[in-house]
Amino acid sequence: RGFVGRRQYAVCLGYVDAKTGDVLLGVLGCPNLPFRGGDVMRLSDGQGGLDSVLAAEARSEQGVAGSVFFAAKGKGTYVGPLDGSAPFVAIGAKARQSEEDAPPAFMESYDARHSDHSFSGVVASTIFDGKSAPPPLRVDSQCKYGLLAMGGIADIYMRFPPSKYREKIWDHVAGICVVEEAGGVVSDAKGRKLRVNEGRFLPEDLGGGICAGSSQSWHGRLVDAIAVAAAATQK
């Protein structure tokens, strides 16, 4: 949908150890996520989001290439320009350690049919102890995992699909490796490791969804907030 809508989209490759379920390799090709000077260029859709419908035009007009993220287990995460015009650089999530530095930005799926935006809002409010949370960054595709790995753009990612929807492993595998090798954590909504070696789909019991943090600290806070929000809304 992101490609058709001229928003963010990604071409992804992941390699999984069938015995252990470990993700050994992840590659995210993000043509509409501009790369500049060793960093991903921040875009705005006028509402604080990164996913601009003008992304493709902005990239081509400014002569800026898209981004490629790749990671290998135990080797770290790297990002570089899609056209090979500059060397790849190692990245580690520059997670905010304090809310005094800046509020934790959170991401969710662009399309409300893929995730319960209202529940994400409840979780975000819980993290802020009932205070007003910053607006979410709504982004299509596994570009979200690349942005999370960069750090400093968004600290948490939440996805709460409809109960009858089965998550496909190819929608997450590559991103898992990219985030985890950058120092982040990806899990189900209860904090359990995603089991990606049990077929084409993730297990039905995801505790309500998938969540990720740019650091172990943010991931832990997110899992705790999901549990509180679920109890409050009986979700």
PDB file of C-alpha atoms in Angstrom:
ATOM      1  CA  ARG A   1       0.000   0.000   0.000  1.00  0.00           C
ATOM      2  CA  GLY A   2       2.847   2.377   0.730  1.00  0.00           C
ATOM      3  CA  PHE A   3       4.251   1.936  -2.771  1.00  0.00           C
ATOM      4  CA  VAL A   4       0.882   2.492  -4.441  1.00  0.00           C
ATOM      5  CA  GLY A   5       0.197   5.491  -2.197  1.00  0.00           C
ATOM      6  CA  ARG A   6       3.636   6.973  -2.971  1.00  0.00           C
ATOM      7  CA  ARG A   7       4.572   6.784   0.688  1.00  0.00           C
ATOM      8  CA  GLN A   8       7.221   4.615   2.348  1.00  0.00           C
ATOM      9  CA  TYR A   9       7.806   1.052   1.169  1.00  0.00           C
ATOM     10  CA  ALA A  10      10.601  -1.452   1.592  1.00  0.00           C
ATOM     11  CA  VAL A  11      12.133  -4.415  -0.223  1.00  0.00           C
ATOM     12  CA  CYS A  12      13.291  -6.797   2.487  1.00  0.00           C
ATOM     13  CA  LEU A  13      15.432  -9.891   2.879  1.00  0.00           C
ATOM     14  CA  GLY A  14      15.796 -11.943   6.038  1.00  0.00           C
ATOM     15  CA  TYR A  15      17.551 -15.201   6.840  1.00  0.00           C
ATOM     16  CA  VAL A  16      16.345 -17.340   9.740  1.00  0.00           C
ATOM     17  CA  ASP A  17      18.006 -20.289  11.462  1.00  0.00           C
ATOM     18  CA  ALA A  18      15.224 -22.867  11.164  1.00  0.00           C
ATOM     19  CA  LYS A  19      16.370 -24.748  14.293  1.00  0.00           C
ATOM     20  CA  THR A  20      16.863 -21.892  16.755  1.00  0.00           C
ATOM     21  CA  GLY A  21      14.567 -19.278  15.266  1.00  0.00           C
ATOM     22  CA  ASP A  22      17.358 -16.703  15.398  1.00  0.00           C
ATOM     23  CA  VAL A  23      17.357 -14.105  12.638  1.00  0.00           C
ATOM     24  CA  LEU A  24      20.872 -14.188  11.200  1.00  0.00           C
ATOM     25  CA  LEU A  25      20.588 -11.561   8.471  1.00  0.00           C
ATOM     26  CA  GLY A  26      18.325  -8.630   7.657  1.00  0.00           C
ATOM     27  CA  VAL A  27      18.310  -6.179   4.750  1.00  0.00           C
ATOM     28  CA  LEU A  28      15.861  -3.296   4.240  1.00  0.00           C
ATOM     29  CA  GLY A  29      15.857  -1.398   0.948  1.00  0.00           C
ATOM     30  CA  CYS A  30      13.892   1.840   1.456  1.00  0.00           C
ATOM     31  CA  PRO A  31      13.784   3.809  -1.838  1.00  0.00           C
ATOM     32  CA  ASN A  32      11.619   6.646  -0.487  1.00  0.00           C
ATOM     33  CA  LEU A  33      13.538   7.133   2.773  1.00  0.00           C
ATOM     34  CA  PRO A  34      16.181   9.705   1.782  1.00  0.00           C
ATOM     35  CA  PHE A  35      19.764   9.272   2.923  1.00  0.00           C
ATOM     36  CA  ARG A  36      22.081  12.217   3.412  1.00  0.00           C
ATOM     37  CA  GLY A  37      25.437  12.694   5.081  1.00  0.00           C
ATOM     38  CA  GLY A  38      25.505   9.500   7.125  1.00  0.00           C
ATOM     39  CA  ASP A  39      21.956   9.907   8.374  1.00  0.00           C
ATOM     40  CA  VAL A  40      18.394   9.414   7.234  1.00  0.00           C
ATOM     41  CA  MET A  41      16.884  12.743   6.235  1.00  0.00           C
ATOM     42  CA  ARG A  42      13.868  13.632   8.288  1.00  0.00           C
ATOM     43  CA  LEU A  43      10.683  14.365   6.400  1.00  0.00           C
ATOM     44  CA  SER A  44       7.356  15.738   7.541  1.00  0.00           C
ATOM     45  CA  ASP A  45       3.837  15.219   6.271  1.00  0.00           C
ATOM     46  CA  GLY A  46       2.639  18.370   7.976  1.00  0.00           C
ATOM     47  CA  GLN A  47       1.497  16.480  11.068  1.00  0.00           C
ATOM     48  CA  GLY A  48       4.860  15.580  12.529  1.00  0.00           C
ATOM     49  CA  GLY A  49       5.100  12.287  10.672  1.00  0.00           C
ATOM     50  CA  LEU A  50       7.947  11.007   8.559  1.00  0.00           C
ATOM     51  CA  ASP A  51       5.766   9.442   5.922  1.00  0.00           C
ATOM     52  CA  SER A  52       5.258  12.219   3.402  1.00  0.00           C
ATOM     53  CA  VAL A  53       3.333  11.649   0.189  1.00  0.00           C
ATOM     54  CA  LEU A  54       5.980  13.917  -1.357  1.00  0.00           C
ATOM     55  CA  ALA A  55       8.848  11.633  -0.317  1.00  0.00           C
ATOM     56  CA  ALA A  56       9.596  10.398  -3.833  1.00  0.00           C
ATOM     57  CA  GLU A  57       9.466  13.899  -5.307  1.00  0.00           C
ATOM     58  CA  ALA A  58      11.585  15.338  -2.501  1.00  0.00           C
ATOM     59  CA  ARG A  59      14.220  12.669  -3.016  1.00  0.00           C
ATOM     60  CA  SER A  60      14.427  13.068  -6.789  1.00  0.00           C
ATOM     61  CA  GLU A  61      14.352  16.869  -6.775  1.00  0.00           C
ATOM     62  CA  GLN A  62      17.133  17.112  -4.214  1.00  0.00           C
ATOM     63  CA  GLY A  63      19.209  14.382  -5.791  1.00  0.00           C
ATOM     64  CA  VAL A  64      19.158  12.348  -2.592  1.00  0.00           C
ATOM     65  CA  ALA A  65      19.260   8.560  -2.750  1.00  0.00           C
ATOM     66  CA  GLY A  66      17.055   6.227  -0.768  1.00  0.00           C
ATOM     67  CA  SER A  67      18.411   4.202   2.159  1.00  0.00           C
ATOM     68  CA  VAL A  68      19.573   0.634   2.704  1.00  0.00           C
ATOM     69  CA  PHE A  69      19.892  -0.951   6.144  1.00  0.00           C
ATOM     70  CA  PHE A  70      21.607  -4.258   6.672  1.00  0.00           C
ATOM     71  CA  ALA A  71      22.510  -6.280   9.743  1.00  0.00           C
ATOM     72  CA  ALA A  72      24.064  -9.635  10.549  1.00  0.00           C
ATOM     73  CA  LYS A  73      23.811 -11.388  13.904  1.00  0.00           C
ATOM     74  CA  GLY A  74      26.750 -10.391  16.070  1.00  0.00           C
ATOM     75  CA  LYS A  75      28.079  -7.961  13.464  1.00  0.00           C
ATOM     76  CA  GLY A  76      25.967  -4.836  14.012  1.00  0.00           C
ATOM     77  CA  THR A  77      23.678  -2.725  11.837  1.00  0.00           C
ATOM     78  CA  TYR A  78      24.737  -0.465   8.963  1.00  0.00           C
ATOM     79  CA  VAL A  79      23.029   2.126   6.789  1.00  0.00           C
ATOM     80  CA  GLY A  80      23.998   3.645   3.467  1.00  0.00           C
ATOM     81  CA  PRO A  81      22.623   5.227   0.284  1.00  0.00           C
ATOM     82  CA  LEU A  82      20.704   3.052  -2.124  1.00  0.00           C
ATOM     83  CA  ASP A  83      22.789   4.233  -5.082  1.00  0.00           C
ATOM     84  CA  GLY A  84      26.144   3.381  -3.484  1.00  0.00           C
ATOM     85  CA  SER A  85      27.307   7.007  -3.624  1.00  0.00           C
ATOM     86  CA  ALA A  86      28.714   6.902  -0.076  1.00  0.00           C
ATOM     87  CA  PRO A  87      30.108   4.211   2.227  1.00  0.00           C
ATOM     88  CA  PHE A  88      27.889   2.397   4.677  1.00  0.00           C
ATOM     89  CA  VAL A  89      28.230   3.420   8.312  1.00  0.00           C
ATOM     90  CA  ALA A  90      27.609   1.479  11.500  1.00  0.00           C
ATOM     91  CA  ILE A  91      24.645   2.655  13.563  1.00  0.00           C
ATOM     92  CA  GLY A  92      23.455   1.995  17.072  1.00  0.00           C
ATOM     93  CA  ALA A  93      20.143   3.258  18.384  1.00  0.00           C
ATOM     94  CA  LYS A  94      20.808   6.588  20.093  1.00  0.00           C
ATOM     95  CA  ALA A  95      17.950   6.070  22.504  1.00  0.00           C
ATOM     96  CA  ARG A  96      16.930   8.940  24.738  1.00  0.00           C
ATOM     97  CA  GLN A  97      17.723   8.082  28.330  1.00  0.00           C
ATOM     98  CA  SER A  98      15.519  10.743  29.875  1.00  0.00           C
ATOM     99  CA  GLU A  99      12.205  12.369  29.061  1.00  0.00           C
ATOM    100  CA  GLU A 100      13.918  15.636  29.997  1.00  0.00           C
ATOM    101  CA  ASP A 101      15.937  15.384  26.773  1.00  0.00           C
ATOM    102  CA  ALA A 102      12.900  14.962  24.539  1.00  0.00           C
ATOM    103  CA  PRO A 103       9.632  13.030  24.654  1.00  0.00           C
ATOM    104  CA  PRO A 104       9.761   9.482  23.303  1.00  0.00           C
ATOM    105  CA  ALA A 105       8.332   9.480  19.805  1.00  0.00           C
ATOM    106  CA  PHE A 106       6.336   6.385  18.910  1.00  0.00           C
ATOM    107  CA  MET A 107       5.544   4.753  15.592  1.00  0.00           C
ATOM    108  CA  GLU A 108       2.601   2.731  14.411  1.00  0.00           C
ATOM    109  CA  SER A 109       1.294   1.419  11.111  1.00  0.00           C
ATOM    110  CA  TYR A 110       0.087   4.034   8.654  1.00  0.00           C
ATOM    111  CA  ASP A 111      -3.147   2.176   7.937  1.00  0.00           C
ATOM    112  CA  ALA A 112      -5.602   1.809  10.828  1.00  0.00           C
ATOM    113  CA  ARG A 113      -6.742  -1.485   9.298  1.00  0.00           C
ATOM    114  CA  HIS A 114      -3.373  -2.957  10.250  1.00  0.00           C
ATOM    115  CA  SER A 115      -3.237  -1.704  13.817  1.00  0.00           C
ATOM    116  CA  ASP A 116      -5.543  -0.342  16.502  1.00  0.00           C
ATOM    117  CA  HIS A 117      -4.536   3.328  16.623  1.00  0.00           C
ATOM    118  CA  SER A 118      -6.858   4.094  19.522  1.00  0.00           C
ATOM    119  CA  PHE A 119      -5.251   1.454  21.742  1.00  0.00           C
ATOM    120  CA  SER A 120      -1.784   2.703  20.773  1.00  0.00           C
ATOM    121  CA  GLY A 121      -2.904   6.089  22.045  1.00  0.00           C
ATOM    122  CA  VAL A 122      -3.943   4.573  25.371  1.00  0.00           C
ATOM    123  CA  VAL A 123      -0.549   2.875  25.684  1.00  0.00           C
ATOM    124  CA  ALA A 124       1.262   6.113  24.874  1.00  0.00           C
ATOM    125  CA  SER A 125      -0.802   7.978  27.448  1.00  0.00           C
ATOM    126  CA  THR A 126       0.087   5.287  29.994  1.00  0.00           C
ATOM    127  CA  ILE A 127       3.801   5.775  29.328  1.00  0.00           C
ATOM    128  CA  PHE A 128       3.297   9.504  29.977  1.00  0.00           C
ATOM    129  CA  ASP A 129       1.343   8.833  33.183  1.00  0.00           C
ATOM    130  CA  GLY A 130      -1.874  10.181  31.710  1.00  0.00           C
ATOM    131  CA  LYS A 131      -0.307  13.282  30.199  1.00  0.00           C
ATOM    132  CA  SER A 132      -0.723  14.195  26.560  1.00  0.00           C
ATOM    133  CA  ALA A 133       1.517  12.011  24.371  1.00  0.00           C
ATOM    134  CA  PRO A 134       3.258  13.370  21.275  1.00  0.00           C
ATOM    135  CA  PRO A 135       1.585  12.621  17.933  1.00  0.00           C
ATOM    136  CA  PRO A 136       2.550   9.234  16.465  1.00  0.00           C
ATOM    137  CA  LEU A 137       4.753   8.742  13.443  1.00  0.00           C
ATOM    138  CA  ARG A 138       2.617   6.649  11.094  1.00  0.00           C
ATOM    139  CA  VAL A 139       4.824   4.879   8.596  1.00  0.00           C
ATOM    140  CA  ASP A 140       4.229   2.109   6.075  1.00  0.00           C
ATOM    141  CA  SER A 141       6.348  -1.049   5.740  1.00  0.00           C
ATOM    142  CA  GLN A 142       9.476  -2.210   7.538  1.00  0.00           C
ATOM    143  CA  CYS A 143      10.961   1.256   7.105  1.00  0.00           C
ATOM    144  CA  LYS A 144       9.740   1.623  10.701  1.00  0.00           C
ATOM    145  CA  TYR A 145      12.371  -0.836  11.869  1.00  0.00           C
ATOM    146  CA  GLY A 146      15.116   1.082  10.086  1.00  0.00           C
ATOM    147  CA  LEU A 147      14.026   4.345  11.678  1.00  0.00           C
ATOM    148  CA  LEU A 148      13.907   2.683  15.095  1.00  0.00           C
ATOM    149  CA  ALA A 149      17.446   1.367  14.613  1.00  0.00           C
ATOM    150  CA  MET A 150      18.681   4.881  13.818  1.00  0.00           C
ATOM    151  CA  GLY A 151      17.561   6.146  17.216  1.00  0.00           C
ATOM    152  CA  GLY A 152      16.669   9.744  17.955  1.00  0.00           C
ATOM    153  CA  ILE A 153      13.763   9.611  15.493  1.00  0.00           C
ATOM    154  CA  ALA A 154      11.438   7.257  17.352  1.00  0.00           C
ATOM    155  CA  ASP A 155      11.976   5.174  20.470  1.00  0.00           C
ATOM    156  CA  ILE A 156       9.059   2.745  20.357  1.00  0.00           C
ATOM    157  CA  TYR A 157       6.900   0.964  17.776  1.00  0.00           C
ATOM    158  CA  MET A 158       3.518  -0.603  18.429  1.00  0.00           C
ATOM    159  CA  ARG A 159       1.364  -2.804  16.207  1.00  0.00           C
ATOM    160  CA  PHE A 160      -1.974  -4.177  17.369  1.00  0.00           C
ATOM    161  CA  PRO A 161      -3.659  -5.953  14.423  1.00  0.00           C
ATOM    162  CA  PRO A 162      -7.264  -7.205  14.322  1.00  0.00           C
ATOM    163  CA  SER A 163      -7.779 -10.433  16.275  1.00  0.00           C
ATOM    164  CA  LYS A 164      -8.383 -12.528  13.156  1.00  0.00           C
ATOM    165  CA  TYR A 165      -5.313 -11.225  11.326  1.00  0.00           C
ATOM    166  CA  ARG A 166      -2.270 -13.503  11.138  1.00  0.00           C
ATOM    167  CA  GLU A 167       1.085 -11.742  11.024  1.00  0.00           C
ATOM    168  CA  LYS A 168       3.354 -12.960   8.228  1.00  0.00           C
ATOM    169  CA  ILE A 169       6.990 -13.573   9.116  1.00  0.00           C
ATOM    170  CA  TRP A 170       8.272 -11.773   6.023  1.00  0.00           C
ATOM    171  CA  ASP A 171       6.717  -8.536   7.286  1.00  0.00           C
ATOM    172  CA  HIS A 172       9.030  -8.532  10.314  1.00  0.00           C
ATOM    173  CA  VAL A 173      12.048 -10.838  10.029  1.00  0.00           C
ATOM    174  CA  ALA A 174      14.486  -8.468   8.320  1.00  0.00           C
ATOM    175  CA  GLY A 175      13.512  -5.602  10.612  1.00  0.00           C
ATOM    176  CA  ILE A 176      14.013  -7.708  13.725  1.00  0.00           C
ATOM    177  CA  CYS A 177      17.680  -8.224  12.872  1.00  0.00           C
ATOM    178  CA  VAL A 178      18.205  -4.563  11.940  1.00  0.00           C
ATOM    179  CA  VAL A 179      16.756  -3.327  15.245  1.00  0.00           C
ATOM    180  CA  GLU A 180      18.333  -5.898  17.534  1.00  0.00           C
ATOM    181  CA  GLU A 181      21.819  -5.506  16.086  1.00  0.00           C
ATOM    182  CA  ALA A 182      21.480  -1.755  16.700  1.00  0.00           C
ATOM    183  CA  GLY A 183      20.757  -2.380  20.385  1.00  0.00           C
ATOM    184  CA  GLY A 184      16.972  -2.470  20.303  1.00  0.00           C
ATOM    185  CA  VAL A 185      14.442  -5.178  21.150  1.00  0.00           C
ATOM    186  CA  VAL A 186      11.506  -6.620  19.168  1.00  0.00           C
ATOM    187  CA  SER A 187       8.936  -8.925  20.784  1.00  0.00           C
ATOM    188  CA  ASP A 188       5.271  -9.741  21.055  1.00  0.00           C
ATOM    189  CA  ALA A 189       3.109  -7.481  23.198  1.00  0.00           C
ATOM    190  CA  LYS A 190       3.955  -9.492  26.320  1.00  0.00           C
ATOM    191  CA  GLY A 191       7.699  -9.168  25.816  1.00  0.00           C
ATOM    192  CA  ARG A 192       8.276 -12.662  24.459  1.00  0.00           C
ATOM    193  CA  LYS A 193      10.636 -13.404  21.588  1.00  0.00           C
ATOM    194  CA  LEU A 194       8.864 -13.658  18.244  1.00  0.00           C
ATOM    195  CA  ARG A 195       8.886 -17.250  16.998  1.00  0.00           C
ATOM    196  CA  VAL A 196       9.705 -16.863  13.319  1.00  0.00           C
ATOM    197  CA  ASN A 197      10.654 -20.479  12.565  1.00  0.00           C
ATOM    198  CA  GLU A 198       7.203 -22.060  12.771  1.00  0.00           C
ATOM    199  CA  GLY A 199       5.971 -21.515   9.249  1.00  0.00           C
ATOM    200  CA  ARG A 200       4.748 -18.644   7.096  1.00  0.00           C
ATOM    201  CA  PHE A 201       2.895 -16.963   9.926  1.00  0.00           C
ATOM    202  CA  LEU A 202       3.754 -15.848  13.432  1.00  0.00           C
ATOM    203  CA  PRO A 203       1.914 -17.721  16.204  1.00  0.00           C
ATOM    204  CA  GLU A 204      -1.627 -16.534  16.893  1.00  0.00           C
ATOM    205  CA  ASP A 205      -0.845 -15.791  20.538  1.00  0.00           C
ATOM    206  CA  LEU A 206       1.096 -12.527  20.304  1.00  0.00           C
ATOM    207  CA  GLY A 207      -0.385 -11.117  23.467  1.00  0.00           C
ATOM    208  CA  GLY A 208      -2.318  -8.652  21.319  1.00  0.00           C
ATOM    209  CA  GLY A 209       0.396  -7.517  18.964  1.00  0.00           C
ATOM    210  CA  ILE A 210       4.033  -6.680  18.307  1.00  0.00           C
ATOM    211  CA  CYS A 211       6.164  -4.061  20.006  1.00  0.00           C
ATOM    212  CA  ALA A 212       9.725  -2.802  19.697  1.00  0.00           C
ATOM    213  CA  GLY A 213      11.989  -0.384  21.524  1.00  0.00           C
ATOM    214  CA  SER A 214      15.159   1.394  20.453  1.00  0.00           C
ATOM    215  CA  SER A 215      16.738   0.144  23.691  1.00  0.00           C
ATOM    216  CA  GLN A 216      16.058  -2.491  26.321  1.00  0.00           C
ATOM    217  CA  SER A 217      14.891   0.263  28.656  1.00  0.00           C
ATOM    218  CA  TRP A 218      12.289   1.684  26.280  1.00  0.00           C
ATOM    219  CA  HIS A 219      11.141  -1.801  25.329  1.00  0.00           C
ATOM    220  CA  GLY A 220      10.623  -2.713  28.976  1.00  0.00           C
ATOM    221  CA  ARG A 221       8.621   0.431  29.614  1.00  0.00           C
ATOM    222  CA  LEU A 222       6.519  -0.247  26.539  1.00  0.00           C
ATOM    223  CA  VAL A 223       5.682  -3.828  27.552  1.00  0.00           C
ATOM    224  CA  ASP A 224       4.691  -2.646  31.037  1.00  0.00           C
ATOM    225  CA  ALA A 225       2.503   0.109  29.579  1.00  0.00           C
ATOM    226  CA  ILE A 226       0.762  -2.333  27.224  1.00  0.00           C
ATOM    227  CA  ALA A 227      -0.136  -4.569  30.167  1.00  0.00           C
ATOM    228  CA  VAL A 228      -1.587  -1.638  32.116  1.00  0.00           C
ATOM    229  CA  ALA A 229      -3.520  -0.333  29.106  1.00  0.00           C
ATOM    230  CA  ALA A 230      -4.861  -3.809  28.276  1.00  0.00           C
ATOM    231  CA  ALA A 231      -6.145  -4.244  31.827  1.00  0.00           C
ATOM    232  CA  ALA A 232      -7.753  -0.799  31.793  1.00  0.00           C
ATOM    233  CA  THR A 233      -9.512  -1.345  28.450  1.00  0.00           C
ATOM    234  CA  GLN A 234     -10.108  -5.091  28.896  1.00  0.00           C
ATOM    235  CA  LYS A 235      -8.430  -5.628  25.538  1.00  0.00           C
TER     236      LYS A 235
END
